[in-house]
PDB file of C-alpha atoms in Angstrom:
ATOM      1  CA  MET A 133       0.000   0.000   0.000  1.00  0.00           C
ATOM      2  CA  ASN A 134       1.421   3.351  -1.065  1.00  0.00           C
ATOM      3  CA  GLU A 135       1.244   6.317   1.265  1.00  0.00           C
ATOM      4  CA  THR A 136       1.003   9.864  -0.069  1.00  0.00           C
ATOM      5  CA  THR A 137       3.005  12.468   1.804  1.00  0.00           C
ATOM      6  CA  THR A 138       1.960  16.094   1.505  1.00  0.00           C
ATOM      7  CA  LEU A 139       4.766  18.610   1.932  1.00  0.00           C
ATOM      8  CA  ALA A 140       3.880  22.061   3.205  1.00  0.00           C
ATOM      9  CA  VAL A 141       5.317  24.843   1.075  1.00  0.00           C
ATOM     10  CA  PRO A 142       6.626  27.645   3.329  1.00  0.00           C
ATOM     11  CA  ALA A 143       5.019  30.996   2.655  1.00  0.00           C
ATOM     12  CA  ALA A 144       7.204  33.696   1.199  1.00  0.00           C
ATOM     13  CA  PRO A 145       8.323  36.181   3.837  1.00  0.00           C
ATOM     14  CA  GLN A 146       6.385  39.414   3.723  1.00  0.00           C
ATOM     15  CA  LYS A 147       8.392  42.488   2.835  1.00  0.00           C
ATOM     16  CA  ALA A 148       8.342  45.222   5.465  1.00  0.00           C
ATOM     17  CA  SER A 149       6.512  48.392   4.513  1.00  0.00           C
ATOM     18  CA  ALA A 150       8.255  51.765   4.257  1.00  0.00           C
ATOM     19  CA  LEU A 151       6.737  52.842   7.582  1.00  0.00           C
ATOM     20  CA  GLN A 152       7.852  49.603   9.269  1.00  0.00           C
ATOM     21  CA  LEU A 153      11.381  50.121   7.973  1.00  0.00           C
ATOM     22  CA  MET A 154      11.503  53.623   9.417  1.00  0.00           C
ATOM     23  CA  ALA A 155       9.924  52.526  12.710  1.00  0.00           C
ATOM     24  CA  GLY A 156      12.428  49.697  13.029  1.00  0.00           C
ATOM     25  CA  LYS A 157      15.339  52.057  12.406  1.00  0.00           C
ATOM     26  CA  TYR A 158      14.310  54.308  15.310  1.00  0.00           C
ATOM     27  CA  SER A 159      13.014  51.473  17.566  1.00  0.00           C
ATOM     28  CA  VAL A 160       9.432  52.732  17.860  1.00  0.00           C
ATOM     29  CA  GLU A 161       6.053  51.149  17.147  1.00  0.00           C
ATOM     30  CA  PRO A 162       4.840  51.809  13.551  1.00  0.00           C
ATOM     31  CA  LYS A 163       1.458  53.031  14.837  1.00  0.00           C
ATOM     32  CA  LYS A 164       3.089  55.478  17.263  1.00  0.00           C
ATOM     33  CA  LEU A 165       5.493  56.703  14.573  1.00  0.00           C
ATOM     34  CA  LEU A 166       2.567  57.244  12.183  1.00  0.00           C
ATOM     35  CA  GLU A 167       0.716  59.345  14.760  1.00  0.00           C
ATOM     36  CA  THR A 168       3.841  61.365  15.542  1.00  0.00           C
ATOM     37  CA  LEU A 169       4.588  62.106  11.880  1.00  0.00           C
ATOM     38  CA  LYS A 170       0.973  63.121  11.207  1.00  0.00           C
ATOM     39  CA  ASN A 171       0.950  65.485  14.182  1.00  0.00           C
ATOM     40  CA  THR A 172       4.348  67.086  13.546  1.00  0.00           C
ATOM     41  CA  VAL A 173       6.548  67.208  10.444  1.00  0.00           C
ATOM     42  CA  PHE A 174       4.046  65.520   8.056  1.00  0.00           C
ATOM     43  CA  ARG A 175       1.026  67.379   9.362  1.00  0.00           C
ATOM     44  CA  GLY A 176      -1.691  67.885   6.758  1.00  0.00           C
ATOM     45  CA  ALA A 177      -0.542  65.054   4.486  1.00  0.00           C
ATOM     46  CA  SER A 178      -3.021  62.436   3.287  1.00  0.00           C
ATOM     47  CA  ASP A 179      -2.269  58.746   3.831  1.00  0.00           C
ATOM     48  CA  ASP A 180      -0.980  58.381   0.256  1.00  0.00           C
ATOM     49  CA  GLU A 181       1.150  61.518   0.538  1.00  0.00           C
ATOM     50  CA  LEU A 182       2.522  60.397   3.904  1.00  0.00           C
ATOM     51  CA  VAL A 183       3.588  57.047   2.425  1.00  0.00           C
ATOM     52  CA  ALA A 184       5.358  58.881  -0.401  1.00  0.00           C
ATOM     53  CA  LEU A 185       7.129  61.136   2.096  1.00  0.00           C
ATOM     54  CA  VAL A 186       8.267  58.145   4.182  1.00  0.00           C
ATOM     55  CA  VAL A 187       9.568  56.414   1.034  1.00  0.00           C
ATOM     56  CA  VAL A 188      11.571  59.524   0.109  1.00  0.00           C
ATOM     57  CA  ALA A 189      12.955  59.819   3.663  1.00  0.00           C
ATOM     58  CA  ASN A 190      14.010  56.144   3.639  1.00  0.00           C
ATOM     59  CA  GLU A 191      15.527  56.422   0.169  1.00  0.00           C
ATOM     60  CA  TYR A 192      17.830  59.273   1.139  1.00  0.00           C
ATOM     61  CA  GLY A 193      18.395  58.236   4.784  1.00  0.00           C
ATOM     62  CA  LEU A 194      16.778  61.417   6.149  1.00  0.00           C
ATOM     63  CA  ASN A 195      15.361  61.720   9.673  1.00  0.00           C
ATOM     64  CA  PRO A 196      11.985  63.541   9.654  1.00  0.00           C
ATOM     65  CA  LEU A 197      11.996  63.871  13.457  1.00  0.00           C
ATOM     66  CA  CYS A 198      15.135  66.037  13.170  1.00  0.00           C
ATOM     67  CA  LYS A 199      13.407  68.168  10.485  1.00  0.00           C
ATOM     68  CA  GLU A 200      15.806  66.951   7.786  1.00  0.00           C
ATOM     69  CA  ILE A 201      12.676  66.345   5.680  1.00  0.00           C
ATOM     70  CA  TYR A 202       9.114  67.567   6.217  1.00  0.00           C
ATOM     71  CA  ALA A 203       5.811  68.030   4.381  1.00  0.00           C
ATOM     72  CA  PHE A 204       5.019  71.370   2.781  1.00  0.00           C
ATOM     73  CA  PRO A 205       1.764  72.460   1.063  1.00  0.00           C
ATOM     74  CA  ALA A 206       2.661  72.985  -2.591  1.00  0.00           C
ATOM     75  CA  LYS A 207       1.367  75.857  -4.695  1.00  0.00           C
ATOM     76  CA  GLY A 208      -1.709  74.635  -6.533  1.00  0.00           C
ATOM     77  CA  GLY A 209      -2.525  71.986  -3.907  1.00  0.00           C
ATOM     78  CA  GLY A 210      -1.020  68.806  -2.541  1.00  0.00           C
ATOM     79  CA  ILE A 211       2.006  68.050  -0.400  1.00  0.00           C
ATOM     80  CA  VAL A 212       5.627  68.102  -1.497  1.00  0.00           C
ATOM     81  CA  PRO A 213       8.613  66.662   0.407  1.00  0.00           C
ATOM     82  CA  VAL A 214      10.838  69.551   1.494  1.00  0.00           C
ATOM     83  CA  VAL A 215      14.403  68.917   2.655  1.00  0.00           C
ATOM     84  CA  SER A 216      16.060  71.370   5.035  1.00  0.00           C
ATOM     85  CA  ILE A 217      19.647  72.537   4.584  1.00  0.00           C
ATOM     86  CA  ASP A 218      20.703  70.009   7.248  1.00  0.00           C
ATOM     87  CA  GLY A 219      19.167  67.252   5.136  1.00  0.00           C
ATOM     88  CA  TRP A 220      20.999  68.333   1.971  1.00  0.00           C
ATOM     89  CA  ILE A 221      24.300  68.470   3.867  1.00  0.00           C
ATOM     90  CA  ARG A 222      23.655  64.991   5.306  1.00  0.00           C
ATOM     91  CA  MET A 223      22.974  63.542   1.829  1.00  0.00           C
ATOM     92  CA  MET A 224      26.179  65.045   0.456  1.00  0.00           C
ATOM     93  CA  ASN A 225      28.324  63.836   3.356  1.00  0.00           C
ATOM     94  CA  ASP A 226      26.788  60.352   3.149  1.00  0.00           C
ATOM     95  CA  HIS A 227      27.487  60.038  -0.585  1.00  0.00           C
ATOM     96  CA  PRO A 228      30.561  57.820  -1.111  1.00  0.00           C
ATOM     97  CA  GLN A 229      31.951  60.061  -3.886  1.00  0.00           C
ATOM     98  CA  PHE A 230      31.720  63.362  -1.977  1.00  0.00           C
ATOM     99  CA  ASP A 231      35.177  64.953  -1.646  1.00  0.00           C
ATOM    100  CA  GLY A 232      34.517  68.420  -0.216  1.00  0.00           C
ATOM    101  CA  ILE A 233      32.909  71.768  -1.087  1.00  0.00           C
ATOM    102  CA  ASP A 234      34.178  75.348  -1.489  1.00  0.00           C
ATOM    103  CA  TYR A 235      32.287  78.638  -1.847  1.00  0.00           C
ATOM    104  CA  GLU A 236      33.003  81.770  -3.875  1.00  0.00           C
ATOM    105  CA  PHE A 237      31.116  85.041  -3.192  1.00  0.00           C
ATOM    106  CA  GLU A 238      30.701  87.851  -5.719  1.00  0.00           C
ATOM    107  CA  HIS A 239      30.060  91.509  -4.718  1.00  0.00           C
ATOM    108  CA  ASP A 240      29.358  94.635  -6.759  1.00  0.00           C
ATOM    109  CA  GLU A 241      31.326  97.892  -6.640  1.00  0.00           C
ATOM    110  CA  GLN A 242      29.324  99.066  -3.603  1.00  0.00           C
ATOM    111  CA  GLY A 243      30.139  95.866  -1.711  1.00  0.00           C
ATOM    112  CA  LYS A 244      26.644  94.394  -2.005  1.00  0.00           C
ATOM    113  CA  LEU A 245      26.332  90.631  -2.360  1.00  0.00           C
ATOM    114  CA  VAL A 246      25.554  89.580  -5.939  1.00  0.00           C
ATOM    115  CA  ALA A 247      26.079  85.819  -6.138  1.00  0.00           C
ATOM    116  CA  CYS A 248      27.459  82.722  -4.445  1.00  0.00           C
ATOM    117  CA  THR A 249      29.053  79.756  -6.248  1.00  0.00           C
ATOM    118  CA  SER A 250      29.338  76.299  -4.712  1.00  0.00           C
ATOM    119  CA  VAL A 251      32.282  74.233  -5.933  1.00  0.00           C
ATOM    120  CA  ILE A 252      31.668  70.538  -5.187  1.00  0.00           C
ATOM    121  CA  TYR A 253      34.367  67.910  -5.619  1.00  0.00           C
ATOM    122  CA  ARG A 254      33.736  64.239  -6.388  1.00  0.00           C
ATOM    123  CA  LYS A 255      36.301  61.482  -6.050  1.00  0.00           C
ATOM    124  CA  ASP A 256      35.264  59.993  -9.402  1.00  0.00           C
ATOM    125  CA  ARG A 257      35.448  63.262 -11.411  1.00  0.00           C
ATOM    126  CA  THR A 258      38.467  65.157 -12.690  1.00  0.00           C
ATOM    127  CA  LYS A 259      36.696  68.536 -12.583  1.00  0.00           C
ATOM    128  CA  PRO A 260      34.532  69.987  -9.803  1.00  0.00           C
ATOM    129  CA  VAL A 261      30.856  70.880 -10.229  1.00  0.00           C
ATOM    130  CA  ARG A 262      30.304  74.656 -10.080  1.00  0.00           C
ATOM    131  CA  VAL A 263      26.801  76.086  -9.524  1.00  0.00           C
ATOM    132  CA  THR A 264      26.088  79.803  -9.078  1.00  0.00           C
ATOM    133  CA  GLU A 265      23.012  81.240  -7.350  1.00  0.00           C
ATOM    134  CA  TYR A 266      22.165  84.950  -7.652  1.00  0.00           C
ATOM    135  CA  MET A 267      20.896  87.167  -4.851  1.00  0.00           C
ATOM    136  CA  VAL A 268      18.257  88.875  -6.986  1.00  0.00           C
ATOM    137  CA  GLU A 269      16.643  85.495  -7.788  1.00  0.00           C
ATOM    138  CA  CYS A 270      16.808  83.961  -4.302  1.00  0.00           C
ATOM    139  CA  ARG A 271      16.226  86.662  -1.709  1.00  0.00           C
ATOM    140  CA  ARG A 272      12.978  86.543   0.278  1.00  0.00           C
ATOM    141  CA  ASN A 273      11.486  89.143   2.596  1.00  0.00           C
ATOM    142  CA  THR A 274      11.943  87.056   5.758  1.00  0.00           C
ATOM    143  CA  GLU A 275      14.075  87.431   8.890  1.00  0.00           C
ATOM    144  CA  PRO A 276      16.678  84.737   8.002  1.00  0.00           C
ATOM    145  CA  TRP A 277      17.483  86.556   4.750  1.00  0.00           C
ATOM    146  CA  LYS A 278      18.936  89.426   6.769  1.00  0.00           C
ATOM    147  CA  MET A 279      21.955  87.085   6.946  1.00  0.00           C
ATOM    148  CA  GLU A 280      22.449  87.332   3.183  1.00  0.00           C
ATOM    149  CA  HIS A 281      25.755  85.483   2.870  1.00  0.00           C
ATOM    150  CA  ARG A 282      24.577  82.571   5.005  1.00  0.00           C
ATOM    151  CA  MET A 283      21.249  82.113   3.215  1.00  0.00           C
ATOM    152  CA  LEU A 284      22.676  82.467  -0.308  1.00  0.00           C
ATOM    153  CA  ARG A 285      25.351  79.936   0.606  1.00  0.00           C
ATOM    154  CA  HIS A 286      22.533  77.547   1.579  1.00  0.00           C
ATOM    155  CA  LYS A 287      20.870  78.018  -1.822  1.00  0.00           C
ATOM    156  CA  ALA A 288      24.144  77.394  -3.664  1.00  0.00           C
ATOM    157  CA  THR A 289      24.718  74.266  -1.559  1.00  0.00           C
ATOM    158  CA  ILE A 290      21.290  72.832  -2.401  1.00  0.00           C
ATOM    159  CA  GLN A 291      21.470  73.467  -6.141  1.00  0.00           C
ATOM    160  CA  GLY A 292      25.079  72.295  -6.292  1.00  0.00           C
ATOM    161  CA  ALA A 293      24.182  69.034  -4.533  1.00  0.00           C
ATOM    162  CA  ARG A 294      21.430  68.431  -7.082  1.00  0.00           C
ATOM    163  CA  VAL A 295      23.753  68.832 -10.035  1.00  0.00           C
ATOM    164  CA  ALA A 296      26.699  66.973  -8.504  1.00  0.00           C
ATOM    165  CA  PHE A 297      24.806  63.933  -7.204  1.00  0.00           C
ATOM    166  CA  GLY A 298      21.507  63.854  -9.108  1.00  0.00           C
ATOM    167  CA  PHE A 299      19.252  64.099  -6.047  1.00  0.00           C
ATOM    168  CA  SER A 300      15.646  64.218  -7.305  1.00  0.00           C
ATOM    169  CA  GLY A 301      12.069  64.051  -6.047  1.00  0.00           C
ATOM    170  CA  ILE A 302      12.895  66.571  -3.300  1.00  0.00           C
ATOM    171  CA  THR A 303      13.110  70.341  -3.099  1.00  0.00           C
ATOM    172  CA  ASP A 304      13.559  73.246  -0.721  1.00  0.00           C
ATOM    173  CA  GLU A 305      10.779  75.431   0.670  1.00  0.00           C
ATOM    174  CA  ASP A 306      11.275  78.324  -1.783  1.00  0.00           C
ATOM    175  CA  GLU A 307      10.756  76.108  -4.814  1.00  0.00           C
ATOM    176  CA  ALA A 308       7.811  74.323  -3.208  1.00  0.00           C
ATOM    177  CA  GLN A 309       6.080  77.687  -2.771  1.00  0.00           C
ATOM    178  CA  ALA A 310       6.835  78.959  -6.256  1.00  0.00           C
ATOM    179  CA  THR A 311       6.332  75.905  -8.490  1.00  0.00           C
ATOM    180  CA  PRO A 312       2.735  74.822  -9.287  1.00  0.00           C
ATOM    181  CA  GLY A 313       2.229  71.063  -9.559  1.00  0.00           C
ATOM    182  CA  LEU A 314       5.536  70.207  -7.939  1.00  0.00           C
ATOM    183  CA  ALA A 315       3.762  67.940  -5.447  1.00  0.00           C
ATOM    184  CA  ARG A 316       3.023  65.402  -8.194  1.00  0.00           C
ATOM    185  CA  ASP A 317       6.658  64.290  -8.420  1.00  0.00           C
ATOM    186  CA  VAL A 318       7.544  62.453  -5.212  1.00  0.00           C
ATOM    187  CA  THR A 319       9.468  59.435  -6.532  1.00  0.00           C
ATOM    188  CA  PRO A 320      13.255  59.796  -6.078  1.00  0.00           C
ATOM    189  CA  LYS A 321      16.076  58.130  -7.900  1.00  0.00           C
ATOM    190  CA  ALA A 322      18.174  55.789  -5.763  1.00  0.00           C
ATOM    191  CA  ALA A 323      20.604  57.746  -3.616  1.00  0.00           C
ATOM    192  CA  ARG A 324      22.397  54.876  -1.902  1.00  0.00           C
ATOM    193  CA  SER A 325      21.796  51.261  -1.001  1.00  0.00           C
ATOM    194  CA  ASP A 326      22.601  51.630   2.703  1.00  0.00           C
ATOM    195  CA  PRO A 327      20.884  54.747   4.146  1.00  0.00           C
ATOM    196  CA  HIS A 328      22.685  56.356   7.028  1.00  0.00           C
ATOM    197  CA  ASP A 329      21.171  55.786  10.477  1.00  0.00           C
ATOM    198  CA  PRO A 330      21.428  59.126  12.355  1.00  0.00           C
ATOM    199  CA  PHE A 331      20.799  57.442  15.719  1.00  0.00           C
ATOM    200  CA  LYS A 332      23.320  54.602  15.347  1.00  0.00           C
ATOM    201  CA  GLY A 333      26.124  54.642  17.917  1.00  0.00           C
ATOM    202  CA  LEU A 334      24.722  57.553  19.956  1.00  0.00           C
ATOM    203  CA  PRO A 335      25.123  57.230  23.750  1.00  0.00           C
ATOM    204  CA  PRO A 336      21.964  56.857  25.858  1.00  0.00           C
ATOM    205  CA  VAL A 337      20.200  60.097  26.739  1.00  0.00           C
ATOM    206  CA  VAL A 338      20.873  61.206  30.307  1.00  0.00           C
ATOM    207  CA  GLU A 339      18.587  63.874  31.697  1.00  0.00           C
ATOM    208  CA  VAL A 340      20.339  66.569  33.689  1.00  0.00           C
ATOM    209  CA  GLU A 341      19.133  69.620  35.529  1.00  0.00           C
ATOM    210  CA  PRO A 342      19.063  72.670  33.255  1.00  0.00           C
ATOM    211  CA  VAL A 343      21.747  75.251  33.901  1.00  0.00           C
ATOM    212  CA  THR A 344      20.502  78.824  34.017  1.00  0.00           C
ATOM    213  CA  THR A 345      22.953  81.412  32.795  1.00  0.00           C
ATOM    214  CA  PRO A 346      22.394  84.843  34.371  1.00  0.00           C
ATOM    215  CA  GLU A 347      21.802  87.620  31.899  1.00  0.00           C
ATOM    216  CA  PRO A 348      24.533  90.272  31.949  1.00  0.00           C
ATOM    217  CA  GLU A 349      23.423  93.652  33.181  1.00  0.00           C
ATOM    218  CA  LYS A 350      25.093  95.510  30.346  1.00  0.00           C
ATOM    219  CA  GLU A 351      26.453  94.522  26.962  1.00  0.00           C
ATOM    220  CA  ALA A 352      30.132  95.323  26.639  1.00  0.00           C
ATOM    221  CA  ALA A 353      29.876  96.030  22.911  1.00  0.00           C
ATOM    222  CA  PRO A 354      27.400  95.645  20.042  1.00  0.00           C
ATOM    223  CA  LEU A 355      27.169  92.073  18.761  1.00  0.00           C
ATOM    224  CA  ALA A 356      26.568  91.481  15.072  1.00  0.00           C
ATOM    225  CA  MET A 357      23.942  88.931  14.076  1.00  0.00           C
ATOM    226  CA  GLU A 358      26.556  86.904  12.210  1.00  0.00           C
ATOM    227  CA  ASP A 359      28.518  86.544  15.496  1.00  0.00           C
ATOM    228  CA  ASN A 360      25.554  85.060  17.364  1.00  0.00           C
ATOM    229  CA  PRO A 361      25.141  81.433  16.134  1.00  0.00           C
ATOM    230  CA  GLN A 362      22.421  80.811  18.735  1.00  0.00           C
ATOM    231  CA  LEU A 363      20.301  83.547  17.157  1.00  0.00           C
ATOM    232  CA  LEU A 364      20.946  82.334  13.605  1.00  0.00           C
ATOM    233  CA  ASP A 365      19.944  78.771  14.471  1.00  0.00           C
ATOM    234  CA  LEU A 366      16.811  79.963  16.267  1.00  0.00           C
ATOM    235  CA  LEU A 367      15.736  82.133  13.317  1.00  0.00           C
ATOM    236  CA  ASP A 368      16.100  79.092  11.057  1.00  0.00           C
ATOM    237  CA  LYS A 369      13.905  77.046  13.438  1.00  0.00           C
ATOM    238  CA  ILE A 370      11.260  79.785  13.510  1.00  0.00           C
ATOM    239  CA  GLU A 371      11.221  79.969   9.708  1.00  0.00           C
ATOM    240  CA  LEU A 372      10.720  76.184   9.429  1.00  0.00           C
ATOM    241  CA  ALA A 373       8.139  75.897  12.234  1.00  0.00           C
ATOM    242  CA  ASN A 374       4.693  74.787  11.034  1.00  0.00           C
ATOM    243  CA  THR A 375       2.934  73.647  14.240  1.00  0.00           C
ATOM    244  CA  CYS A 376       1.907  75.189  17.559  1.00  0.00           C
ATOM    245  CA  ALA A 377       4.301  72.962  19.466  1.00  0.00           C
ATOM    246  CA  GLU A 378       7.283  73.918  17.296  1.00  0.00           C
ATOM    247  CA  LEU A 379       6.553  77.645  17.498  1.00  0.00           C
ATOM    248  CA  ASN A 380       5.975  77.500  21.273  1.00  0.00           C
ATOM    249  CA  ALA A 381       9.332  75.748  21.634  1.00  0.00           C
ATOM    250  CA  CYS A 382      10.943  78.544  19.621  1.00  0.00           C
ATOM    251  CA  LYS A 383       9.255  81.107  21.876  1.00  0.00           C
ATOM    252  CA  GLU A 384      10.844  79.482  24.918  1.00  0.00           C
ATOM    253  CA  GLU A 385      14.272  79.525  23.259  1.00  0.00           C
ATOM    254  CA  CYS A 386      13.988  83.283  22.740  1.00  0.00           C
ATOM    255  CA  THR A 387      14.494  83.820  26.460  1.00  0.00           C
ATOM    256  CA  GLU A 388      17.830  81.999  26.303  1.00  0.00           C
ATOM    257  CA  ILE A 389      19.406  84.636  24.018  1.00  0.00           C
ATOM    258  CA  LEU A 390      21.481  86.962  26.167  1.00  0.00           C
ATOM    259  CA  HIS A 391      21.808  89.885  23.753  1.00  0.00           C
ATOM    260  CA  GLU A 392      18.713  92.040  24.300  1.00  0.00           C
ATOM    261  CA  ALA A 393      18.418  93.332  20.720  1.00  0.00           C
ATOM    262  CA  HIS A 394      18.802  89.819  19.328  1.00  0.00           C
ATOM    263  CA  ARG A 395      16.304  88.461  21.845  1.00  0.00           C
ATOM    264  CA  ASN A 396      13.742  91.073  20.747  1.00  0.00           C
ATOM    265  CA  LEU A 397      14.442  90.210  17.093  1.00  0.00           C
ATOM    266  CA  ALA A 398      13.782  86.521  17.771  1.00  0.00           C
ATOM    267  CA  LYS A 399      10.554  87.331  19.630  1.00  0.00           C
ATOM    268  CA  ALA A 400       9.385  89.513  16.737  1.00  0.00           C
ATOM    269  CA  SER A 401      10.100  86.638  14.333  1.00  0.00           C
ATOM    270  CA  VAL A 402       7.952  84.303  16.460  1.00  0.00           C
ATOM    271  CA  VAL A 403       5.037  86.768  16.403  1.00  0.00           C
ATOM    272  CA  LYS A 404       5.341  87.157  12.641  1.00  0.00           C
ATOM    273  CA  LYS A 405       5.429  83.388  12.131  1.00  0.00           C
ATOM    274  CA  ALA A 406       2.364  82.950  14.371  1.00  0.00           C
ATOM    275  CA  LYS A 407       0.446  85.330  12.102  1.00  0.00           C
ATOM    276  CA  GLU A 408       1.517  83.359   9.032  1.00  0.00           C
ATOM    277  CA  LEU A 409       0.308  80.105  10.647  1.00  0.00           C
ATOM    278  CA  GLN A 410      -2.911  81.835  11.848  1.00  0.00           C
ATOM    279  CA  LEU A 411      -2.266  80.920  15.489  1.00  0.00           C
ATOM    280  CA  LYS A 412      -3.821  82.732  18.447  1.00  0.00           C
ATOM    281  CA  TRP A 413      -2.163  83.694  21.731  1.00  0.00           C
ATOM    282  CA  ASP A 414      -3.664  82.209  24.900  1.00  0.00           C
ATOM    283  CA  THR A 415      -2.958  84.477  27.886  1.00  0.00           C
ATOM    284  CA  LYS A 416      -3.890  81.776  30.429  1.00  0.00           C
ATOM    285  CA  THR A 417      -1.295  79.271  29.270  1.00  0.00           C
ATOM    286  CA  SER A 418       1.096  81.799  27.663  1.00  0.00           C
ATOM    287  CA  GLN A 419       1.133  79.568  24.580  1.00  0.00           C
ATOM    288  CA  TYR A 420       0.114  79.807  20.934  1.00  0.00           C
ATOM    289  CA  LEU A 421      -2.949  77.731  20.050  1.00  0.00           C
ATOM    290  CA  GLN A 422      -4.569  76.706  16.794  1.00  0.00           C
ATOM    291  CA  ALA A 423      -7.163  79.281  15.799  1.00  0.00           C
TER     292      ALA A 423
END
């Protein structure tokens, strides 16, 4: 008598989704990560748009929780993935062929800034990639653009990185505001096979008591904005803020700036940003709330 043996065929392993890949990288639950992204940096994005944004972040190894990439409402409707200057710098430094960058500034006869050229070197090229951005085409009427050299250098860095390494499917905030229909293109070309993990190798977080630095009674000498990196970083944060929580955090940081004129400038920038986001001030909690 012959016996028939039935062999079970093992099921093919299921491929992790883009959200699961990101959640696994940062050791958080996918559901919790989804809620966090929807309430912060990807606020306002539909489910389909959020998936596209997560795919782009995974493709380029960008950390949305560090604001290296975030969602921005595109002109004409929709959401476009916007990469901050920190994100562009990370992508360049992570690229295996990156071999350094130089900058060249051009001024007119009156000493006014005209242009900035980024000179990017690749290990696999004999000639560097040179990209020039002009002040008249880039300047915006916002607080950060009072630091003209710094902001134009950022623009030259972004456009130079695009040309040198072919980064696509991403943009900066200026282009997202100015280009209708840009939100339709959210599929990037491959940037690298092994995305960089920004949290890998970091020591565990140890909470310590905050140290309060007393404010000096009198400034010894005027301090230029360019010499106050704390102010410059805070103005960048205010410009990129798009939620109540982010703007309230910026408001708290204003009090940490010792220079009175710079502190007042930062506070004025927060008020201006609150008007742009249509937030209201709550006197009971001393916080901005959604109108």
